[in-house]
Short mmCIF file of C-alpha atoms in Angstrom, two decimals:
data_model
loop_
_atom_site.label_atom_id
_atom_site.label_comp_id
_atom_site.label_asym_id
_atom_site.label_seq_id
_atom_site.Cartn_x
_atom_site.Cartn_y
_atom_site.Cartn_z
CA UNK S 73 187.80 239.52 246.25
CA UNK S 74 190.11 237.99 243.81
CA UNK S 75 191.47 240.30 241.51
CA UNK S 76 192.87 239.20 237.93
CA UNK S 77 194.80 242.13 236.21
CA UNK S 78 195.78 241.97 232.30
CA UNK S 79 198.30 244.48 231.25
CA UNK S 80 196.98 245.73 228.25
CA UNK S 81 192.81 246.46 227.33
CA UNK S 82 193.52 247.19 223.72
CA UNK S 83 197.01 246.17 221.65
CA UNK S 84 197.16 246.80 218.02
CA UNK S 85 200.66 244.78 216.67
CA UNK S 86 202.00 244.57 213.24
CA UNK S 87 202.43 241.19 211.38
CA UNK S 88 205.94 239.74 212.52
CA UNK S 89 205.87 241.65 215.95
CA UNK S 90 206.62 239.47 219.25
CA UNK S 91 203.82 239.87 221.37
CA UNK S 92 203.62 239.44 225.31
CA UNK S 93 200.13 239.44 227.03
CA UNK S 94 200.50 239.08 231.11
CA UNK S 95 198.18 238.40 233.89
CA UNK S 96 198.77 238.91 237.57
CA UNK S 97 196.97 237.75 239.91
CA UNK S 98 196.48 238.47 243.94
CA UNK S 99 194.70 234.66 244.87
CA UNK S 100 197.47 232.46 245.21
CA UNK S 101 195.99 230.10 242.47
CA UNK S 102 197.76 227.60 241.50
CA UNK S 103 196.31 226.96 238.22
CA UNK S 104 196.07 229.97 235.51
CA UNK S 105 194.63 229.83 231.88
CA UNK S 106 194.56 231.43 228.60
CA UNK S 107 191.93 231.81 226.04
CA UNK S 108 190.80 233.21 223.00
CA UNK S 109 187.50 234.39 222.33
CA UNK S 110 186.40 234.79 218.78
CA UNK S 111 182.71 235.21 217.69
CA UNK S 112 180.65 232.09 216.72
CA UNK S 113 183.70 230.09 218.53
CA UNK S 114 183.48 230.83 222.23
CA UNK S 115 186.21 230.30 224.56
CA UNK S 116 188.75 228.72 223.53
CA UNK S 117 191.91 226.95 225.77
CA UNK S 118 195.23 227.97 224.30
CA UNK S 119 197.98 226.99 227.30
CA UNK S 120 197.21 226.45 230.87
CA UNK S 121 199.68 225.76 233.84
CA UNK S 122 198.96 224.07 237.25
CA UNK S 123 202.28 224.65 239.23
CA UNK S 124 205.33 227.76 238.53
CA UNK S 125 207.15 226.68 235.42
CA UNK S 126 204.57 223.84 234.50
CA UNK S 127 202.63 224.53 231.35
CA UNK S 128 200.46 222.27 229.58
CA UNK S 129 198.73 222.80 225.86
CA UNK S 130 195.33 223.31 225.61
CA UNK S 131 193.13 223.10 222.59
CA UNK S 132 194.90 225.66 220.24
CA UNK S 133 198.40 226.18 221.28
CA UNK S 134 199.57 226.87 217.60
CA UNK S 135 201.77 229.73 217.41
CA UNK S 136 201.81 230.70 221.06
CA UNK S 137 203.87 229.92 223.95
CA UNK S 138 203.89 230.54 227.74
CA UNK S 139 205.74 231.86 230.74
CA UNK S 140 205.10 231.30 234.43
CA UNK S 141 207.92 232.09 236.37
CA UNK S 142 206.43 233.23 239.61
CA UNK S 143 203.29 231.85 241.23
CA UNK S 144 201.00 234.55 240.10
CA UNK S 145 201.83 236.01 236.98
CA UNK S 146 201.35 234.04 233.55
CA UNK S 147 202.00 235.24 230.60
CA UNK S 148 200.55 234.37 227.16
CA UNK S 149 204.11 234.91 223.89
CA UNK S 150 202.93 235.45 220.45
CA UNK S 151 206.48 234.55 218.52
CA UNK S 152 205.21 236.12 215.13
CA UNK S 153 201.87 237.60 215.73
CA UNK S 154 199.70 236.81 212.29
CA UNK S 155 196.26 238.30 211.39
CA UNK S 156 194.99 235.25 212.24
CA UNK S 157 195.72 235.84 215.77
CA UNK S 158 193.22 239.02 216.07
CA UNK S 159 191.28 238.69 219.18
CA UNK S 160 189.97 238.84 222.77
CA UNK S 161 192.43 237.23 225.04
CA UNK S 162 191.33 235.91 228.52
CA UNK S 163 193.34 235.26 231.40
CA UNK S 164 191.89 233.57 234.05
CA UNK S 165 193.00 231.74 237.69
CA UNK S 166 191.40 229.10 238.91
CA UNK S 167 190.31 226.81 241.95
CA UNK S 168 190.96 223.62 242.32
CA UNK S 169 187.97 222.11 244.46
CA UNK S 170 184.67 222.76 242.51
CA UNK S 171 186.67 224.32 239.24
CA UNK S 172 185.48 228.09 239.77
CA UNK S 173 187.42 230.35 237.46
CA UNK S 174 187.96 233.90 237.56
CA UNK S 175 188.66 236.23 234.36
CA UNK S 176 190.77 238.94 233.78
CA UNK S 177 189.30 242.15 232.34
CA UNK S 178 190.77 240.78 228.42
CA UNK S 179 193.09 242.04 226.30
CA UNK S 180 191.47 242.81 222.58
CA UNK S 181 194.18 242.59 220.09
CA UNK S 182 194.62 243.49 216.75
CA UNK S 183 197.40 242.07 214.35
CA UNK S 184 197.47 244.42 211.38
CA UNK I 287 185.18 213.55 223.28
CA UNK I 288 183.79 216.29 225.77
CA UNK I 289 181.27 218.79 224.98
CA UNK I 290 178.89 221.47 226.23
CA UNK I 291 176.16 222.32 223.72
CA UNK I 292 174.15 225.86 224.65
CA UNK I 293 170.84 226.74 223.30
CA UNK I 294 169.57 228.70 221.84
CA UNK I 295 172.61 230.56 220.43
CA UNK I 296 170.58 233.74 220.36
CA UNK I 297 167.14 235.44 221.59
CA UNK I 298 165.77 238.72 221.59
CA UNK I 299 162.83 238.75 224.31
CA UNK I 300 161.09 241.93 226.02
CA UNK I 301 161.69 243.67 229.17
CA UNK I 302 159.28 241.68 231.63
CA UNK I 303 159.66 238.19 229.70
CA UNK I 304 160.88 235.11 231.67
CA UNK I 305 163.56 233.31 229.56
CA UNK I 306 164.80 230.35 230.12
CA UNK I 307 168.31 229.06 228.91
CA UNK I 308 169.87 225.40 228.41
CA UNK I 309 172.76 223.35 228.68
CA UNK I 310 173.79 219.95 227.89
CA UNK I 311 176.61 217.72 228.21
CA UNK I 312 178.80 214.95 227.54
CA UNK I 313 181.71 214.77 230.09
CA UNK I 314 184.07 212.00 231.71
CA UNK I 315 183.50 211.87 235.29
CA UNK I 316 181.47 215.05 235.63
CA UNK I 317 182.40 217.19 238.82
CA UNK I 318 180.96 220.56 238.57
CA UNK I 319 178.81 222.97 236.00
CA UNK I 320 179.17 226.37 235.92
CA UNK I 321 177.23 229.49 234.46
CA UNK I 322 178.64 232.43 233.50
CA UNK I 323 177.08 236.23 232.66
CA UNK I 324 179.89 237.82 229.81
CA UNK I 325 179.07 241.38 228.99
CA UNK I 326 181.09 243.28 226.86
CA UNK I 327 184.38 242.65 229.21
CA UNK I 328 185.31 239.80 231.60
CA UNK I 329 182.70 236.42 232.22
CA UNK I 330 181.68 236.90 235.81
CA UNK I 331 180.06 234.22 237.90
CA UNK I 332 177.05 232.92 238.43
CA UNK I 333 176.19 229.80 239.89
CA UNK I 334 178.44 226.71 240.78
CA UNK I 335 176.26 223.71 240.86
CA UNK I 336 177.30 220.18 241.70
CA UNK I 337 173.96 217.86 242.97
CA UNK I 338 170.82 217.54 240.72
CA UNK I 339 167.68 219.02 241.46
CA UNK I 340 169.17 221.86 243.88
CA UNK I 341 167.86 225.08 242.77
CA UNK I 342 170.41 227.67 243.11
CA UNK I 343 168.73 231.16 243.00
CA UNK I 344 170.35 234.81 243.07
CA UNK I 345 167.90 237.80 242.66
CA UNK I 346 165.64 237.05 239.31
CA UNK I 347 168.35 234.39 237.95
CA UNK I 348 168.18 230.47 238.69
CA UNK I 349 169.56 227.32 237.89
CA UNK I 350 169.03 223.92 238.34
CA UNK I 351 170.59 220.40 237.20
CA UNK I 352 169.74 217.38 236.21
CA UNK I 353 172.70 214.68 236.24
CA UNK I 354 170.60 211.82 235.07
CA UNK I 355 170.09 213.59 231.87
CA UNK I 356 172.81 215.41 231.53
CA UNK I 357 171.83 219.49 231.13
CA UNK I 358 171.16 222.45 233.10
CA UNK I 359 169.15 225.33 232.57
CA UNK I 360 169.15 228.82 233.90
CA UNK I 361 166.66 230.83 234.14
CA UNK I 362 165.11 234.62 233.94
CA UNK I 363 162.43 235.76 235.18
CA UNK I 364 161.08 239.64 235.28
CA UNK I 365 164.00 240.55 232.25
CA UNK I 366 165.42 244.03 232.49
CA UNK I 367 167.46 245.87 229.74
CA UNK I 368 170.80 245.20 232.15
CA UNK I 369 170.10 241.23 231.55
CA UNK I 370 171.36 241.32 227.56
CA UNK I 371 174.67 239.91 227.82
CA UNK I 372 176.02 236.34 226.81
CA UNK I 373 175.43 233.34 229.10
CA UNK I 374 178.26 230.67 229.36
CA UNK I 375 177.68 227.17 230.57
CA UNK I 376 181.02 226.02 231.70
CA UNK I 377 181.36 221.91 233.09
CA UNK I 378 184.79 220.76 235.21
CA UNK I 379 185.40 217.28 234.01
CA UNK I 380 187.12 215.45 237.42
CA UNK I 381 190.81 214.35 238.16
CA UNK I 382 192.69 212.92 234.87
CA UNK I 383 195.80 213.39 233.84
CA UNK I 384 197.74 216.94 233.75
CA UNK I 385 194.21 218.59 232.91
CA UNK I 386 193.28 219.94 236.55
CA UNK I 387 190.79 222.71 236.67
CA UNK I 388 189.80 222.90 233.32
CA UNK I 389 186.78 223.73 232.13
CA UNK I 390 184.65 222.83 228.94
CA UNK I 391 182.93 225.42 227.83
CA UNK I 392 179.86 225.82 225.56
CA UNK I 393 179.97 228.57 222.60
CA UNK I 394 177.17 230.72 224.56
CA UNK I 395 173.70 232.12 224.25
CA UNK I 396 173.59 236.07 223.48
CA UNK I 397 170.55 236.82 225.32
CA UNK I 398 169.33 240.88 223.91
CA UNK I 399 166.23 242.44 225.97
CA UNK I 400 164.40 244.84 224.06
CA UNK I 401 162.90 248.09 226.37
#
């Protein structure tokens, strides 16, 4: 089974704080994702990466940035985190052939 | 531009109701749709489907899709209680560019079964 570990459930940051949300994961994927999930909005792509050290914006990169150093571990950098940036974030690997994605457990966030 | 419209958005049914949910949408070079069952944590997976008019079927969920007109649905039959969740449609657009394995996803339908 392919496992997809996030480091943190629940993170409650103050306004200004660096953040860093990672994901391992055990499949030897090469591509890995990150998304937010607000209500009414759905998932949404923030950064996604296809090789080690390749990144690629998705649909909201604003005020985010990403690390993949190693094969399977990506991690989602929140310079300044702002209210704004309150939410569920998803981490998620991915195949190739056919596009099946697997998610991580999420990380809810809070920016206070 | 690529999209993936779900609906409805919401529905409240009874335990024993057969619901049936939709998905349709607009993709370059379409290679894959995907559902998706989100309850309050991770999405977990569904079905995978590829060719139109294949039924897949797990248990009381199936799906089915139709290329030519561009939608899927997915449907319930026999609803429990354990069934509320949100359903994702998820479509893999094929090969351009730097945007391998991506998915377009659709906002949802929050699907609430009443005992």
């Amino acid at each position: 089974d392919v496992k997809v570990t996030q480091s943190s459930r629940y993170l409650v940051k103050r306004t200004g704080e660096k953040v860093f949300l990672e994901c391992v994961q055990d499949m030897d994927h090469e591509n890995m994702f990150w998304y937010r999930q607000d209500p009414g909005l759905g998932l949404r792509l923030i950064y996604f990466s296809y090789d080690v050290k390749m990144k690629e914006k998705g649909d909201i990169p604003e005020g985010y940035s990403v690390s993949r150093e190693k094969k399977e571990r990506f991690s989602l950098i929140l310079e300044s985190a702002s209210t704004n940036q309150t939410s569920m974030y998803l981490c998620a690997t991915g195949e190739l052939a056919g596009r099946k994605q697997y998610f991580g457990p999420g990380t809810r966030l809070t920016v206070t | 531009e690529d999209k993936v419209v779900q609906s409805p958005l919401s529905l409240v049914v009874h335990e024993g109701d057969t619901v049936t949910l939709n998905c349709s949408y607009e993709v370059t070079n379409f290679r894959s749709l995907l559902w998706y069952k989100q309850e309050k944590k991770a999405p977990t997976f569904l079905f995978m489907l590829t060719s139109s008019g294949i039924e897949k079927k797990s248990g009381r969920l199936s799906s089915i899709l139709d290329k030519k007109e561009l939608f899927s649905i997915l449907n319930i039959t026999a609803t429990q209680t354990g069934d509320s969740a949100v359903y994702l449609c998820a479509v893999a657009p094929g090969n351009y560019g730097g945007s391998q394995g991506n998915l377009i996803f659709g906002k949802g339908t929050k699907l609430s079964v009443k005992p």
